[in-house]
CSV table of C-alpha atoms and ligand atoms in Angstrom, one decimal:
chain,number,residue,atom,x,y,z
P,1,MET,CA,108.4,68.8,120.2
P,2,LYS,CA,107.7,72.4,119.7
P,3,LEU,CA,111.0,74.3,120.3
P,4,VAL,CA,111.2,78.0,120.8
P,5,ARG,CA,113.7,80.7,121.5
P,6,TYR,CA,112.4,83.4,123.9
P,7,GLY,CA,113.6,86.7,125.2
P,8,ALA,CA,115.0,90.0,123.8
P,9,PRO,CA,116.4,90.1,120.3
P,10,GLY,CA,119.9,88.8,120.4
P,11,ALA,CA,119.6,87.4,123.9
P,12,GLU,CA,117.1,84.6,123.3
P,13,LYS,CA,117.2,81.4,125.4
P,14,PRO,CA,116.1,78.0,124.2
P,15,GLY,CA,112.9,76.4,125.4
P,16,LEU,CA,110.0,74.2,124.5
P,17,ILE,CA,106.3,74.3,124.6
P,18,HIS,CA,105.0,71.9,127.3
P,19,ALA,CA,101.8,69.9,126.8
P,20,ASP,CA,100.2,72.3,129.3
P,21,GLY,CA,101.0,75.2,127.0
P,22,SER,CA,103.7,76.8,129.1
P,23,ILE,CA,107.1,77.6,127.9
P,24,ARG,CA,109.8,75.5,129.7
P,25,ASP,CA,113.4,76.6,129.8
P,26,LEU,CA,116.0,74.4,128.2
P,27,SER,CA,119.1,76.5,129.1
P,28,ALA,CA,120.5,73.8,131.4
P,29,HIS,CA,120.5,71.3,128.5
P,30,LEU,CA,121.8,73.2,125.5
P,31,PRO,CA,123.4,76.6,124.8
P,32,ASP,CA,121.0,77.5,122.0
P,33,LEU,CA,119.0,75.9,119.2
P,34,SER,CA,121.9,76.0,116.7
P,35,GLY,CA,124.6,73.9,115.3
P,36,ALA,CA,125.1,70.4,116.9
P,37,ALA,CA,122.0,71.0,119.1
P,38,LEU,CA,119.8,70.6,116.0
P,39,HIS,CA,121.1,67.2,115.1
P,40,PRO,CA,118.3,64.7,115.2
P,41,ASP,CA,120.1,62.6,117.8
P,42,ALA,CA,120.4,65.7,120.0
P,43,LEU,CA,116.7,66.4,119.6
P,44,ALA,CA,115.9,62.8,120.5
P,45,ARG,CA,117.8,63.3,123.8
P,46,LEU,CA,115.8,66.4,124.5
P,47,ALA,CA,112.6,64.6,123.8
P,48,ALA,CA,113.6,62.0,126.5
P,49,LEU,CA,113.8,64.7,129.2
P,50,ASP,CA,111.3,64.8,132.1
P,51,MET,CA,109.2,67.7,130.7
P,52,ASP,CA,107.5,68.3,134.0
P,53,ALA,CA,110.8,68.9,135.7
P,54,LEU,CA,111.8,71.7,133.3
P,55,ARG,CA,111.5,75.3,134.7
P,56,VAL,CA,108.4,77.2,133.8
P,57,VAL,CA,109.0,80.5,132.0
P,58,TRP,CA,106.5,82.9,133.5
P,59,GLY,CA,105.1,86.0,131.8
P,60,ASP,CA,104.6,86.3,128.1
P,61,PRO,CA,108.1,86.7,126.7
P,62,ARG,CA,108.8,87.7,123.1
P,63,LEU,CA,109.5,84.8,120.8
P,64,GLY,CA,112.6,85.0,118.6
P,65,PRO,CA,113.2,82.9,115.5
P,66,PRO,CA,113.2,79.3,116.8
P,67,VAL,CA,116.6,78.6,115.2
P,68,ALA,CA,119.9,80.4,115.7
P,69,GLY,CA,123.2,80.3,113.8
P,70,THR,CA,121.5,80.3,110.4
P,71,GLY,CA,124.2,80.4,107.7
P,72,LYS,CA,121.9,80.3,104.7
P,73,PHE,CA,118.3,81.4,104.2
P,74,ILE,CA,117.5,79.7,100.9
P,75,CYS,CA,114.2,80.4,99.2
P,76,ILE,CA,112.4,78.6,96.4
P,77,GLY,CA,110.7,80.8,93.9
P,78,LEU,CA,107.5,79.9,91.9
P,79,ASN,CA,107.1,76.6,93.7
P,80,TYR,CA,103.3,76.5,93.5
P,81,ALA,CA,101.9,76.2,90.0
P,82,ASP,CA,98.9,78.6,90.8
P,83,HIS,CA,101.3,81.2,92.3
P,84,ALA,CA,103.5,81.1,89.2
P,85,ALA,CA,100.4,81.7,87.1
P,86,GLU,CA,99.3,84.7,89.2
P,87,SER,CA,102.9,86.1,88.8
P,88,GLY,CA,102.7,85.7,85.1
P,89,MET,CA,105.5,83.1,85.1
P,90,ASP,CA,105.8,79.5,84.0
P,91,VAL,CA,106.6,76.8,86.5
P,92,PRO,CA,110.4,76.5,86.0
P,93,PRO,CA,111.9,73.2,84.7
P,94,GLU,CA,114.2,73.1,87.8
P,95,PRO,CA,113.7,74.8,91.1
P,96,VAL,CA,114.4,78.6,91.1
P,97,ILE,CA,116.6,79.3,94.2
P,98,PHE,CA,117.5,82.6,95.7
P,99,MET,CA,119.1,83.8,98.9
P,100,LYS,CA,117.5,86.0,101.5
P,101,ALA,CA,120.0,87.9,103.8
P,102,THR,CA,120.1,86.2,107.2
P,103,SER,CA,119.9,89.7,108.7
P,104,ALA,CA,116.3,89.7,107.6
P,105,ILE,CA,115.5,87.0,110.1
P,106,CYS,CA,113.3,87.9,113.1
P,107,GLY,CA,110.7,86.5,115.5
P,108,PRO,CA,107.3,85.4,114.5
P,109,HIS,CA,105.5,88.4,116.0
P,110,ASP,CA,108.1,91.0,115.3
P,111,PRO,CA,106.8,93.8,113.1
P,112,ILE,CA,107.1,94.0,109.3
P,113,VAL,CA,109.1,97.1,108.7
P,114,ILE,CA,108.4,98.8,105.4
P,115,PRO,CA,111.8,100.0,104.1
P,116,ARG,CA,112.4,103.6,103.0
P,117,GLY,CA,111.3,104.2,99.5
P,118,SER,CA,109.0,101.2,99.4
P,119,GLU,CA,105.6,101.2,97.8
P,120,LYS,CA,105.2,97.5,97.1
P,121,THR,CA,105.8,95.6,100.3
P,122,ASP,CA,104.1,92.2,100.0
P,123,TRP,CA,103.5,89.0,102.0
P,124,GLU,CA,104.2,85.3,101.4
P,125,VAL,CA,103.2,82.5,103.8
P,126,GLU,CA,105.7,79.6,103.4
P,127,LEU,CA,106.7,76.3,104.9
P,128,ALA,CA,110.2,76.5,106.2
P,129,VAL,CA,112.5,73.4,106.6
P,130,ILE,CA,115.3,73.7,109.1
P,131,ILE,CA,118.4,71.5,108.6
P,132,GLY,CA,119.7,69.5,111.5
P,133,LYS,CA,122.7,67.7,110.1
P,134,PRO,CA,125.0,68.4,107.2
P,135,ALA,CA,123.6,67.4,103.8
P,136,LYS,CA,125.9,67.1,100.7
P,137,TYR,CA,124.9,65.0,97.7
P,138,VAL,CA,122.1,63.4,99.5
P,139,THR,CA,119.5,61.3,97.8
P,140,GLU,CA,115.8,62.0,98.0
P,141,ALA,CA,115.4,58.9,100.1
P,142,GLU,CA,118.0,60.2,102.6
P,143,ALA,CA,116.9,63.8,102.6
P,144,MET,CA,114.4,63.8,105.5
P,145,SER,CA,116.9,62.4,107.9
P,146,HIS,CA,118.7,65.7,107.7
P,147,VAL,CA,115.8,67.8,108.9
P,148,ALA,CA,115.6,69.2,112.4
P,149,GLY,CA,112.1,70.5,111.9
P,150,PHE,CA,109.5,72.7,110.2
P,151,ALA,CA,108.3,76.2,110.9
P,152,VAL,CA,106.1,79.0,109.4
P,153,THR,CA,107.9,81.8,107.6
P,154,ASN,CA,106.7,85.0,106.1
P,155,ASP,CA,108.9,85.7,103.0
P,156,VAL,CA,108.2,89.4,103.0
P,157,SER,CA,109.1,90.9,99.7
P,158,GLU,CA,109.4,94.4,98.2
P,159,ARG,CA,108.2,93.9,94.6
P,160,ALA,CA,109.7,97.0,93.1
P,161,PHE,CA,113.1,96.3,94.7
P,162,GLN,CA,112.7,92.7,93.6
P,163,THR,CA,111.7,93.1,89.9
P,164,GLU,CA,112.0,96.8,88.8
P,165,ARG,CA,115.5,97.8,90.1
P,166,SER,CA,117.7,95.6,87.9
P,167,GLY,CA,119.4,92.3,88.6
P,168,GLN,CA,118.4,89.5,90.9
P,169,TRP,CA,115.7,89.2,93.5
P,170,THR,CA,118.0,89.5,96.6
P,171,LYS,CA,117.4,93.2,97.3
P,172,GLY,CA,113.7,92.9,97.3
P,173,LYS,CA,113.9,90.0,99.7
P,174,SER,CA,116.5,90.9,102.3
P,175,CYS,CA,115.3,94.1,104.1
P,176,ASP,CA,115.4,94.1,107.9
P,177,ASN,CA,112.4,92.2,109.4
P,178,PHE,CA,111.5,90.5,106.0
P,179,GLY,CA,112.0,87.0,107.4
P,180,GLN,CA,109.7,86.1,110.3
P,181,ILE,CA,110.2,82.5,111.4
P,182,GLY,CA,108.2,80.6,114.0
P,183,PRO,CA,106.6,80.6,116.5
P,184,TRP,CA,108.1,77.1,116.9
P,185,LEU,CA,110.5,74.7,115.3
P,186,VAL,CA,108.2,71.6,115.1
P,187,THR,CA,110.1,68.3,115.0
P,188,PRO,CA,109.3,65.9,112.2
P,189,ASP,CA,107.7,63.3,114.5
P,190,GLU,CA,104.8,65.9,115.0
P,191,VAL,CA,104.3,66.5,111.2
P,192,ALA,CA,102.6,63.5,109.7
P,193,ASP,CA,102.9,64.7,106.1
P,194,PRO,CA,104.6,68.0,105.3
P,195,GLN,CA,103.0,67.8,101.9
P,196,ASP,CA,99.5,68.0,103.3
P,197,LEU,CA,99.4,71.1,105.4
P,198,GLY,CA,96.8,73.9,105.1
P,199,MET,CA,98.3,77.4,105.0
P,200,TRP,CA,96.7,80.8,105.2
P,201,LEU,CA,97.5,84.5,105.5
P,202,THR,CA,95.2,87.5,106.3
P,203,VAL,CA,95.7,91.2,106.2
P,204,ASN,CA,93.5,93.2,108.6
P,205,GLY,CA,91.4,90.0,108.9
P,206,ASP,CA,90.8,89.6,105.1
P,207,LYS,CA,91.8,86.2,103.8
P,208,MET,CA,94.6,86.7,101.2
P,209,GLN,CA,96.2,83.3,101.0
P,210,ASP,CA,94.4,80.0,101.5
P,211,GLY,CA,96.4,77.1,100.2
P,212,SER,CA,98.0,73.8,100.9
P,213,THR,CA,101.5,72.3,100.7
P,214,ARG,CA,99.8,69.6,98.5
P,215,THR,CA,100.2,71.9,95.5
P,216,MET,CA,103.9,72.4,96.0
P,217,VAL,CA,105.6,71.6,92.7
P,218,TYR,CA,109.1,70.5,94.0
P,219,GLN,CA,108.5,68.8,97.3
P,220,VAL,CA,110.7,68.9,100.4
P,221,PRO,CA,112.8,65.7,99.9
P,222,PHE,CA,113.5,66.7,96.4
P,223,LEU,CA,114.5,70.2,97.4
P,224,ILE,CA,117.0,69.0,100.0
P,225,HIS,CA,118.4,66.6,97.5
P,226,TYR,CA,118.6,69.2,94.8
P,227,LEU,CA,120.1,72.0,96.9
P,228,SER,CA,122.7,69.5,98.3
P,229,GLN,CA,124.1,69.0,94.8
P,230,PHE,CA,125.2,72.7,94.7
P,231,MET,CA,126.1,73.4,98.3
P,232,THR,CA,126.4,71.7,101.6
P,233,LEU,CA,123.4,72.4,103.8
P,234,HIS,CA,124.5,73.0,107.4
P,235,PRO,CA,122.6,72.7,110.7
P,236,GLY,CA,120.5,75.9,111.2
P,237,ASP,CA,120.2,76.5,107.5
P,238,VAL,CA,116.6,77.5,106.6
P,239,ILE,CA,114.9,76.5,103.3
P,240,SER,CA,111.7,78.5,102.6
P,241,THR,CA,109.8,76.4,100.1
P,242,GLY,CA,107.7,78.9,98.2
P,243,THR,CA,104.3,80.5,98.6
P,244,PRO,CA,100.8,79.5,97.4
P,245,PRO,CA,98.6,82.1,95.5
P,246,GLY,CA,97.2,85.2,97.0
P,247,VAL,CA,100.1,87.6,97.2
P,248,GLY,CA,99.4,91.3,96.7
P,249,MET,CA,101.4,91.5,93.5
P,250,GLY,CA,99.0,89.0,91.9
P,251,MET,CA,95.8,90.9,92.7
P,252,LYS,CA,93.8,93.0,90.4
P,253,PRO,CA,94.2,95.8,91.4
P,254,GLN,CA,97.5,95.0,93.2
P,255,ARG,CA,97.4,95.5,97.0
P,256,PHE,CA,100.5,96.2,99.2
P,257,LEU,CA,101.1,96.7,102.9
P,258,LYS,CA,101.0,100.1,104.6
P,259,ALA,CA,101.8,101.2,108.1
P,260,GLY,CA,99.1,100.2,110.5
P,261,ASP,CA,98.1,97.0,108.7
P,262,VAL,CA,98.1,93.7,110.7
P,263,VAL,CA,99.3,90.5,109.0
P,264,GLU,CA,98.4,87.1,110.4
P,265,LEU,CA,99.5,83.8,109.0
P,266,GLY,CA,99.7,80.1,109.9
P,267,ILE,CA,100.2,76.5,108.8
P,268,ASP,CA,98.4,73.5,110.2
P,269,GLY,CA,100.2,72.1,113.2
P,270,LEU,CA,103.0,74.7,113.0
P,271,GLY,CA,101.4,77.6,114.8
P,272,GLN,CA,100.5,81.2,113.8
P,273,GLN,CA,102.3,84.5,113.5
P,274,ARG,CA,101.0,88.1,113.9
P,275,GLN,CA,102.8,91.2,112.7
P,276,ASP,CA,102.1,94.9,112.9
P,277,VAL,CA,103.2,96.7,109.8
P,278,ILE,CA,105.3,99.8,110.6
P,279,ALA,CA,107.4,102.2,108.4
P,280,ASP,CA,111.1,102.6,108.8
L,301,ZN,ZN1,108.8,83.2,98.7
């Protein structure tokens, strides 16, 4: 299934993408795509519904992030060997993890907002994993049974805030509208191999990133296992698994976003995002 949340920010309703391409409303079947509704058993019950009987959502509503109630937005740094190289860093001996404020989360086509004082706002297409049931001290073999689904994320990053302003990366990663997720939460049954997905990003139509999850260093089951040794992962938590090469910071000369730019990104089978870049 391709699950969505549609409507105005903060007032989204749950839905799914029907085989005919229409959005169908799921409000009668669950309050939101959060918490217990993300449990794999709950998703299996949704999949058994008569899809043709679900109400069609007419018009072209805004899509919100396809998951609600996210308590943690965990990112993996330097998780593609070739991206680590372009950043001038070594692949770390264990995953680098950092947190992005959940207030950065927005819909897949919501604008990228350049924060005040920014000169180095950058892009990162990433595969996101959305947790569906609590995970604590899980093995790699058990890990995927805790997944509700996958989505595209843009881990928008302000490089000066991230690396030139002291301390950890959080302040360069957490600005408002720095975390587009969607368009869909795609359930695992529709993703044959999450470690074999092409991924790309363009700015004003120019290809910037063109990679594959094949070159991910620490893969999804290991990341879930690893994170669950340090914290319980809860339904709705989002793990953004790192970006392939082609970020603006790694270019010579470096290139960063400016108001008026258009960013588009996608991952095979998980859909596409499109963002206008605006100044705050
Ligand atoms: Zn990232």
